[in-house]
XYZ file of C-alpha atoms in Angstrom:
508
model
C 136.433 148.379 42.186
C 135.503 144.781 43.026
C 133.179 143.046 40.757
C 129.770 142.812 42.236
C 127.780 139.656 41.784
C 124.094 139.277 41.857
C 122.779 138.599 45.293
C 121.773 135.013 44.829
C 120.974 132.855 47.783
C 121.878 129.773 45.774
C 125.469 130.801 45.595
C 125.654 131.016 49.313
C 123.597 127.993 50.436
C 124.290 124.550 49.216
C 121.185 122.749 48.039
C 121.498 119.375 49.713
C 120.646 116.173 47.910
C 117.596 114.252 48.909
C 118.015 112.117 51.928
C 116.146 109.528 53.633
C 112.984 110.114 55.555
C 115.011 110.526 58.660
C 114.732 114.374 58.024
C 115.671 117.305 55.922
C 118.972 118.896 56.998
C 121.191 121.486 55.371
C 124.626 122.856 56.043
C 126.814 125.699 54.795
C 129.298 125.210 52.120
C 132.143 123.283 53.779
C 134.759 124.569 51.364
C 134.535 128.160 52.833
C 136.027 128.852 56.090
C 134.303 131.010 58.570
C 136.340 134.065 57.746
C 136.091 133.666 54.010
C 132.362 133.203 54.272
C 132.116 136.349 56.308
C 134.040 138.239 53.623
C 131.781 136.831 50.930
C 128.697 138.041 52.716
C 130.219 141.418 53.370
C 131.292 141.787 49.741
C 127.920 140.752 48.478
C 126.123 143.021 50.850
C 128.450 145.936 50.227
C 128.416 145.523 46.446
C 124.685 145.242 46.131
C 123.941 147.911 48.738
C 126.398 150.395 47.337
C 125.074 150.025 43.808
C 121.533 150.514 44.934
C 122.600 153.414 47.094
C 124.469 155.042 44.243
C 121.551 154.523 41.913
C 119.221 156.044 44.430
C 121.604 158.897 44.986
C 121.870 159.442 41.231
C 118.104 159.482 40.840
C 117.721 161.744 43.821
C 120.345 164.089 42.370
C 118.568 164.253 39.047
C 115.308 164.875 40.819
C 116.895 167.586 42.905
C 118.338 169.250 39.769
C 114.995 169.104 38.010
C 113.212 170.278 41.119
C 115.762 173.110 41.551
C 115.222 174.282 37.992
C 111.486 174.028 38.429
C 111.605 175.830 41.734
C 113.846 178.528 40.253
C 111.492 179.058 37.325
C 108.522 179.048 39.634
C 110.184 181.544 41.946
C 111.016 183.836 38.982
C 107.461 183.680 37.692
C 106.169 184.221 41.162
C 108.444 187.230 41.627
C 107.205 188.680 38.334
C 103.624 188.075 39.316
C 104.314 189.598 42.690
C 105.833 192.677 41.088
C 102.925 192.977 38.656
C 100.465 192.523 41.457
C 102.340 195.113 43.496
C 102.346 197.665 40.660
C 98.698 196.989 39.882
C 97.842 197.302 43.504
C 99.766 200.567 43.717
C 98.068 201.920 40.608
C 94.719 200.748 41.822
C 95.443 202.375 45.130
C 96.395 205.704 43.486
C 93.392 205.672 41.179
C 91.199 204.758 44.044
C 92.643 207.561 46.130
C 92.256 210.036 43.255
C 88.719 208.887 42.591
C 87.962 209.212 46.245
C 89.412 212.720 46.370
C 87.552 213.768 43.218
C 84.301 212.415 44.510
C 84.866 214.231 47.785
C 85.578 217.488 45.937
C 82.493 217.003 43.761
C 80.389 216.456 46.831
C 81.855 219.577 48.410
C 81.126 221.623 45.287
C 77.585 220.343 45.093
C 77.032 221.088 48.728
C 78.558 224.547 48.306
C 76.371 225.234 45.247
C 73.303 224.197 47.187
C 74.304 226.413 50.080
C 74.975 229.359 47.765
C 71.672 228.803 45.973
C 69.864 228.764 49.281
C 71.672 231.921 50.387
C 70.905 233.641 47.081
C 67.239 232.696 47.281
C 67.100 233.957 50.816
C 68.760 237.239 49.843
C 66.327 237.702 46.941
C 63.405 237.048 49.207
C 64.737 239.594 51.691
C 65.308 242.145 48.902
C 61.801 241.568 47.583
C 60.400 242.097 51.053
C 62.312 245.379 51.295
C 60.969 246.559 47.922
C 57.429 245.627 48.893
C 57.748 247.517 52.147
C 59.129 250.616 50.379
C 56.345 250.640 47.789
C 53.689 250.185 50.474
C 55.072 253.135 52.411
C 55.304 255.183 49.208
C 51.706 254.479 48.277
C 50.571 255.186 51.815
C 52.224 258.621 52.038
C 51.120 259.522 48.507
C 47.479 258.832 49.400
C 47.528 261.315 52.265
C 46.591 264.969 51.925
C 49.039 267.800 51.539
C 48.305 269.522 54.803
C 48.513 266.503 57.074
C 51.418 267.101 59.413
C 54.826 265.704 58.481
C 53.632 264.105 55.271
C 55.924 266.146 53.027
C 59.006 264.975 54.898
C 57.807 261.365 54.759
C 57.170 261.634 51.033
C 60.667 262.945 50.482
C 62.091 260.061 52.517
C 60.041 257.461 50.645
C 60.979 258.897 47.244
C 64.640 259.104 48.281
C 64.601 255.442 49.272
C 63.184 254.468 45.874
C 65.831 256.620 44.217
C 68.645 254.790 46.039
C 67.205 251.341 45.390
C 66.815 251.979 41.639
C 70.105 253.777 41.168
C 72.338 250.872 40.135
C 70.057 247.812 40.156
C 68.207 247.040 36.895
C 66.214 244.243 38.535
C 65.068 246.589 41.279
C 63.808 249.041 38.628
C 61.687 246.346 37.032
C 60.373 245.087 40.365
C 59.560 248.548 41.708
C 57.636 249.408 38.548
C 55.721 246.127 38.713
C 54.856 246.773 42.352
C 53.367 250.162 41.381
C 55.997 252.718 42.396
C 55.646 255.016 39.356
C 52.118 256.502 39.856
C 52.729 257.674 43.456
C 56.080 259.189 42.472
C 54.443 261.133 39.639
C 51.709 262.365 41.966
C 54.326 263.605 44.462
C 56.360 265.705 41.970
C 54.746 268.901 43.238
C 55.727 268.165 46.841
C 58.842 266.022 47.007
C 60.235 267.618 43.808
C 63.943 266.714 43.611
C 63.522 263.332 45.307
C 60.670 262.274 43.033
C 62.341 263.629 39.897
C 65.548 261.690 40.442
C 63.631 258.592 41.542
C 61.739 258.654 38.232
C 64.992 259.316 36.384
C 66.623 256.251 37.920
C 63.586 254.076 37.225
C 63.724 254.977 33.532
C 67.437 254.293 32.976
C 67.789 251.515 30.407
C 64.146 250.483 30.714
C 61.822 251.461 27.865
C 58.765 250.012 29.580
C 59.313 252.258 32.592
C 59.857 255.296 30.334
C 56.546 254.672 28.604
C 54.817 254.152 31.973
C 56.224 257.414 33.359
C 54.934 259.433 30.392
C 51.603 257.611 30.477
C 51.228 258.526 34.153
C 51.372 262.238 33.231
C 54.903 263.025 34.397
C 55.665 265.410 31.502
C 52.819 267.797 32.328
C 53.614 267.551 36.030
C 57.219 268.533 35.370
C 56.255 271.474 33.153
C 53.752 272.612 35.741
C 56.487 272.546 38.358
C 58.779 274.656 36.145
C 56.063 277.169 35.176
C 55.045 277.825 38.770
C 54.974 281.510 39.888
C 57.859 280.930 42.232
C 61.138 280.872 40.364
C 62.245 277.246 40.400
C 65.609 276.288 41.720
C 68.338 275.698 39.148
C 68.782 272.143 40.462
C 65.094 271.428 39.788
C 65.445 272.685 36.212
C 68.473 270.461 35.690
C 66.562 267.469 37.091
C 63.643 268.115 34.723
C 66.041 268.457 31.773
C 67.661 265.144 32.696
C 64.225 263.491 32.802
C 63.274 264.893 29.393
C 66.548 263.587 28.013
C 65.863 260.080 29.260
C 62.188 260.035 28.276
C 62.803 261.482 24.784
C 65.078 258.572 23.894
C 61.956 256.442 23.386
C 60.389 256.993 19.947
C 56.827 256.699 21.215
C 57.468 259.516 23.708
C 58.869 262.003 21.154
C 55.506 263.303 19.829
C 54.041 263.578 23.339
C 57.001 265.505 24.741
C 57.359 267.672 21.623
C 53.720 268.771 21.607
C 53.607 269.371 25.369
C 55.677 272.557 25.299
C 58.826 270.927 26.596
C 60.840 272.240 23.610
C 60.186 275.835 24.641
C 61.289 275.002 28.181
C 64.448 273.292 26.917
C 65.370 276.247 24.696
C 64.791 278.744 27.505
C 66.754 276.629 29.933
C 69.590 276.328 27.411
C 69.703 280.078 26.868
C 69.412 280.942 30.568
C 72.169 278.634 31.756
C 74.831 280.801 33.308
C 78.387 280.143 34.257
C 77.372 278.701 37.636
C 75.360 275.886 36.082
C 77.076 272.663 35.185
C 78.146 271.851 31.653
C 76.257 268.579 32.049
C 72.931 270.446 32.126
C 73.720 272.222 28.855
C 74.803 268.942 27.272
C 71.596 267.247 28.483
C 69.432 270.030 27.031
C 71.147 269.812 23.641
C 70.846 266.039 23.580
C 67.161 266.223 24.522
C 66.546 268.708 21.683
C 68.424 266.419 19.323
C 66.231 263.446 20.314
C 63.092 265.498 19.764
C 64.303 266.897 16.418
C 64.610 263.365 15.022
C 60.797 263.307 14.841
C 60.223 265.731 11.940
C 56.830 267.115 13.110
C 58.681 268.457 16.157
C 60.830 270.684 13.917
C 57.927 273.115 13.592
C 57.919 273.553 17.386
C 61.654 274.214 17.280
C 61.245 276.830 14.545
C 58.760 278.688 16.752
C 61.661 279.520 19.038
C 64.907 281.346 18.290
C 66.911 278.169 18.755
C 68.581 278.252 15.322
C 70.025 281.715 15.853
C 71.256 280.703 19.282
C 72.825 277.521 17.918
C 74.647 279.304 15.091
C 75.974 281.945 17.466
C 77.177 279.249 19.879
C 78.794 277.169 17.158
C 82.318 278.290 18.044
C 82.232 276.446 21.392
C 84.050 273.195 20.705
C 82.430 271.398 23.644
C 78.944 271.568 22.108
C 79.603 272.315 18.432
C 79.190 268.748 17.224
C 75.892 268.383 19.111
C 74.669 271.718 17.651
C 75.526 270.571 14.124
C 73.658 267.310 14.764
C 70.511 269.275 15.643
C 70.910 271.456 12.534
C 71.332 268.300 10.440
C 67.856 267.169 11.528
C 66.345 270.627 10.979
C 67.799 271.060 7.475
C 65.942 267.954 6.278
C 62.692 269.975 6.391
C 62.099 272.778 3.822
C 61.033 275.188 6.553
C 64.218 274.350 8.428
C 66.440 275.172 5.415
C 64.630 278.443 4.942
C 65.045 279.326 8.591
C 68.788 278.587 8.532
C 69.439 280.602 5.372
C 67.547 283.566 6.851
C 69.938 283.864 9.784
C 72.592 286.532 9.293
C 76.073 285.141 8.690
C 74.789 281.577 8.721
C 76.871 280.508 5.719
C 80.154 282.158 6.800
C 79.801 280.357 10.154
C 79.128 276.997 8.504
C 81.915 277.501 5.950
C 84.323 278.244 8.778
C 83.504 274.866 10.298
C 84.861 273.224 7.136
C 88.326 274.443 8.142
C 88.248 272.669 11.533
C 90.750 270.021 10.612
C 91.003 268.836 14.221
C 87.289 267.948 14.319
C 86.364 265.630 11.424
C 82.934 264.952 12.942
C 82.033 268.621 12.748
C 83.316 268.803 9.179
C 81.151 265.884 8.110
C 78.011 267.350 9.657
C 78.691 270.826 8.236
C 79.187 269.434 4.715
C 75.906 267.529 5.072
C 74.032 270.734 5.961
C 75.643 272.712 3.133
C 75.128 269.869 0.651
C 71.361 269.738 1.279
C 71.069 273.511 1.078
C 73.162 273.656 -2.118
C 71.007 271.034 -3.824
C 67.709 272.652 -2.853
C 68.252 276.376 -3.323
C 69.989 278.515 -5.966
C 70.163 281.512 -3.660
C 71.885 279.456 -1.008
C 74.587 278.467 -3.495
C 75.262 282.112 -4.266
C 75.584 282.866 -0.561
C 78.016 279.977 -0.188
C 80.192 281.262 -3.035
C 80.235 284.720 -1.502
C 81.311 283.171 1.812
C 84.366 281.643 0.088
C 83.284 278.037 0.251
C 85.205 276.912 -2.844
C 88.690 276.952 -1.375
C 87.502 275.218 1.775
C 85.784 272.524 -0.269
C 88.844 271.968 -2.431
C 91.003 271.575 0.647
C 88.436 269.218 2.137
C 88.486 267.014 -0.967
C 92.215 266.588 -0.456
C 92.605 266.415 3.327
C 89.181 265.543 4.758
C 87.703 262.215 5.735
C 86.163 259.930 3.113
C 82.633 261.102 3.927
C 83.656 264.774 3.929
C 85.426 264.362 0.584
C 82.352 262.787 -0.985
C 80.014 265.497 0.247
C 82.442 268.311 -0.661
C 82.683 266.925 -4.209
C 78.901 267.002 -4.569
C 78.749 270.603 -3.389
C 81.485 271.558 -5.877
C 79.535 269.879 -8.646
C 76.490 272.033 -7.850
C 78.625 275.166 -7.775
C 80.285 274.284 -11.084
C 76.892 274.110 -12.783
C 76.061 277.569 -11.436
C 79.399 278.921 -12.682
C 78.637 277.646 -16.173
C 75.270 279.386 -16.079
C 76.933 282.621 -14.971
C 79.380 282.435 -17.886
C 76.518 281.987 -20.309
C 74.726 284.944 -18.771
C 77.829 287.146 -19.037
C 78.288 286.349 -22.741
C 74.677 287.194 -23.496
C 73.638 283.670 -24.241
C 70.809 283.784 -21.731
C 68.634 285.725 -24.188
C 65.988 284.039 -26.262
C 67.525 282.074 -29.097
C 65.422 281.110 -32.084
C 66.223 278.676 -34.792
C 67.708 280.374 -37.880
C 65.313 280.821 -40.763
C 66.368 278.965 -43.823
C 68.086 281.251 -46.307
C 68.720 284.099 -43.876
C 71.899 284.976 -41.982
C 71.047 287.902 -39.745
C 68.722 286.022 -37.359
C 70.278 283.817 -34.628
C 73.839 282.616 -34.326
C 75.674 280.726 -36.977
C 77.827 277.686 -36.348
C 81.095 279.591 -36.018
C 79.658 281.985 -33.417
C 78.301 279.065 -31.352
C 81.722 277.394 -31.395
C 83.310 280.665 -30.291
C 80.789 280.963 -27.456
C 81.547 277.400 -26.282
C 85.262 278.123 -26.303
C 84.695 281.235 -24.187
C 82.687 279.153 -21.712
C 85.459 276.616 -21.433
C 87.991 279.360 -20.873
C 85.875 280.821 -18.099
C 85.519 277.436 -16.370
C 89.245 276.809 -16.739
C 90.034 280.200 -15.249
C 87.698 279.478 -12.315
C 89.435 276.182 -11.647
C 92.870 277.815 -11.750
C 91.806 280.518 -9.328
C 90.354 277.942 -6.945
C 93.486 275.834 -7.076
C 95.709 278.857 -6.523
C 93.763 280.047 -3.487
C 93.656 276.517 -2.139
C 97.427 276.144 -2.422
C 97.884 279.440 -0.617
C 95.749 278.226 2.246
C 97.558 274.882 2.442
C 100.966 276.562 2.363
C 99.891 278.939 5.104
C 98.681 276.062 7.294
C 101.916 274.151 6.698
C 104.037 277.240 7.579
C 105.793 277.055 4.215
C 107.727 280.074 2.858
C 105.558 282.562 1.009
C 107.548 282.266 -2.216
C 106.510 278.633 -2.459
C 102.985 279.364 -3.634
C 103.524 281.575 -6.700
C 106.430 279.461 -7.933
C 106.780 278.789 -11.630
C 106.327 275.067 -11.053
C 102.934 275.636 -9.461
C 101.903 278.050 -12.238
C 102.775 275.455 -14.838
C 100.690 272.889 -12.984
C 97.765 275.308 -12.755
C 97.946 276.176 -16.463
C 98.066 272.532 -17.516
C 95.223 271.443 -15.250
C 91.609 271.206 -16.358
C 88.304 270.631 -14.688
C 88.771 266.897 -15.154
C 91.556 266.963 -12.566
C 89.103 267.853 -9.825
C 87.760 264.896 -7.837
C 84.184 265.247 -9.015
């Protein structure tokens, strides 16, 4: 590479010496020829220009490298920002779409709720208008006389419409009663009969206020008057009246009114006169109505005026109604007159003792033990009748196999009977006579200490023998129920258990 010199004009132009005033002239260096001078200029120009050009190129290259790096970094950052902006925009778009959809759904639900509310209000208004119209027609036909033509048929139609409206709608029952449907229905019992009876029955279902209003309007006496009419009432009418008494007697405030009105006599007669053609529901309704009325103890005296107890004890074998019969007797036995009436019935205790053996009906066993427990605690004669009926073995079996409540009650009855057995042993040994304290210094009067000890030992032996006999008979009964071989009961193992057992082994 040729050596480049600084571009200096002085090296190319000769500075002339001062001349005379004739003028200032200059000339090129005479030592260079034209060709050499041309080369000098070319070299100078090429050397200086190339160096500047290379320097500029070098600077431009560095700038381009720096700008490339900067542009690359900026493009990377921009791409990242673009991606982030794209993702954010996508997420914002999704959330916006979801929010929009949710808001649209919420608006639809609100609009639907408003529409449904409007429809429901409209339906309620229409239903209320229907109820008002029915009550107006009912009151209008009830205000007319009996002999006005076609009124009876219209009354039946009006009562039937009330019956249908109140059948399965609790709100309709309340509204109809508030609109005044009960008094005209009660006044039409004599004429519309079945329609009015079942309309009143439906109005009173599950509504104590309506039940009280029906009785207050005089429905009980109207119903009894309908039954006691000279013309023999239809069996369906009797069943409808029984159903009404059942519903009305469920309210405590109605029990004394219905009981003192003579309805108990009607219920007992209806129960006794029900034949095979009548439905079992009517008999069940009559028993349940009598049970409701017997809860109020002053009504028991009205029950005792009838022959209901004898009928109930004779019907006790029917498993469909036995538990309901025992429930009625459980209310009657709580009154002294009721206990006396039960004990006076022939074969009352054998029938009740037989119920204790109904292992497939624990409810009946519990109620029967309750009746016998009250009678055993209150009367000595009743305990003797129970023993004669063979209650001991049944009670012992019940203490082993019965329910918890039956076991508890059976144990109490056995405790009462054990006390009576001890008294009987004392009576048999002559200890029931008058005993006086021995006079000091004498020996013939009274019993000495050795004789009293002997008497106590005899009493214990008698109680022990009673317990062994009860256990033996109880094991026979259990073995028979379990279909065990007959030689199982009098086995030596059982005899040894019976001999070693005492009264303390009983679950008293």
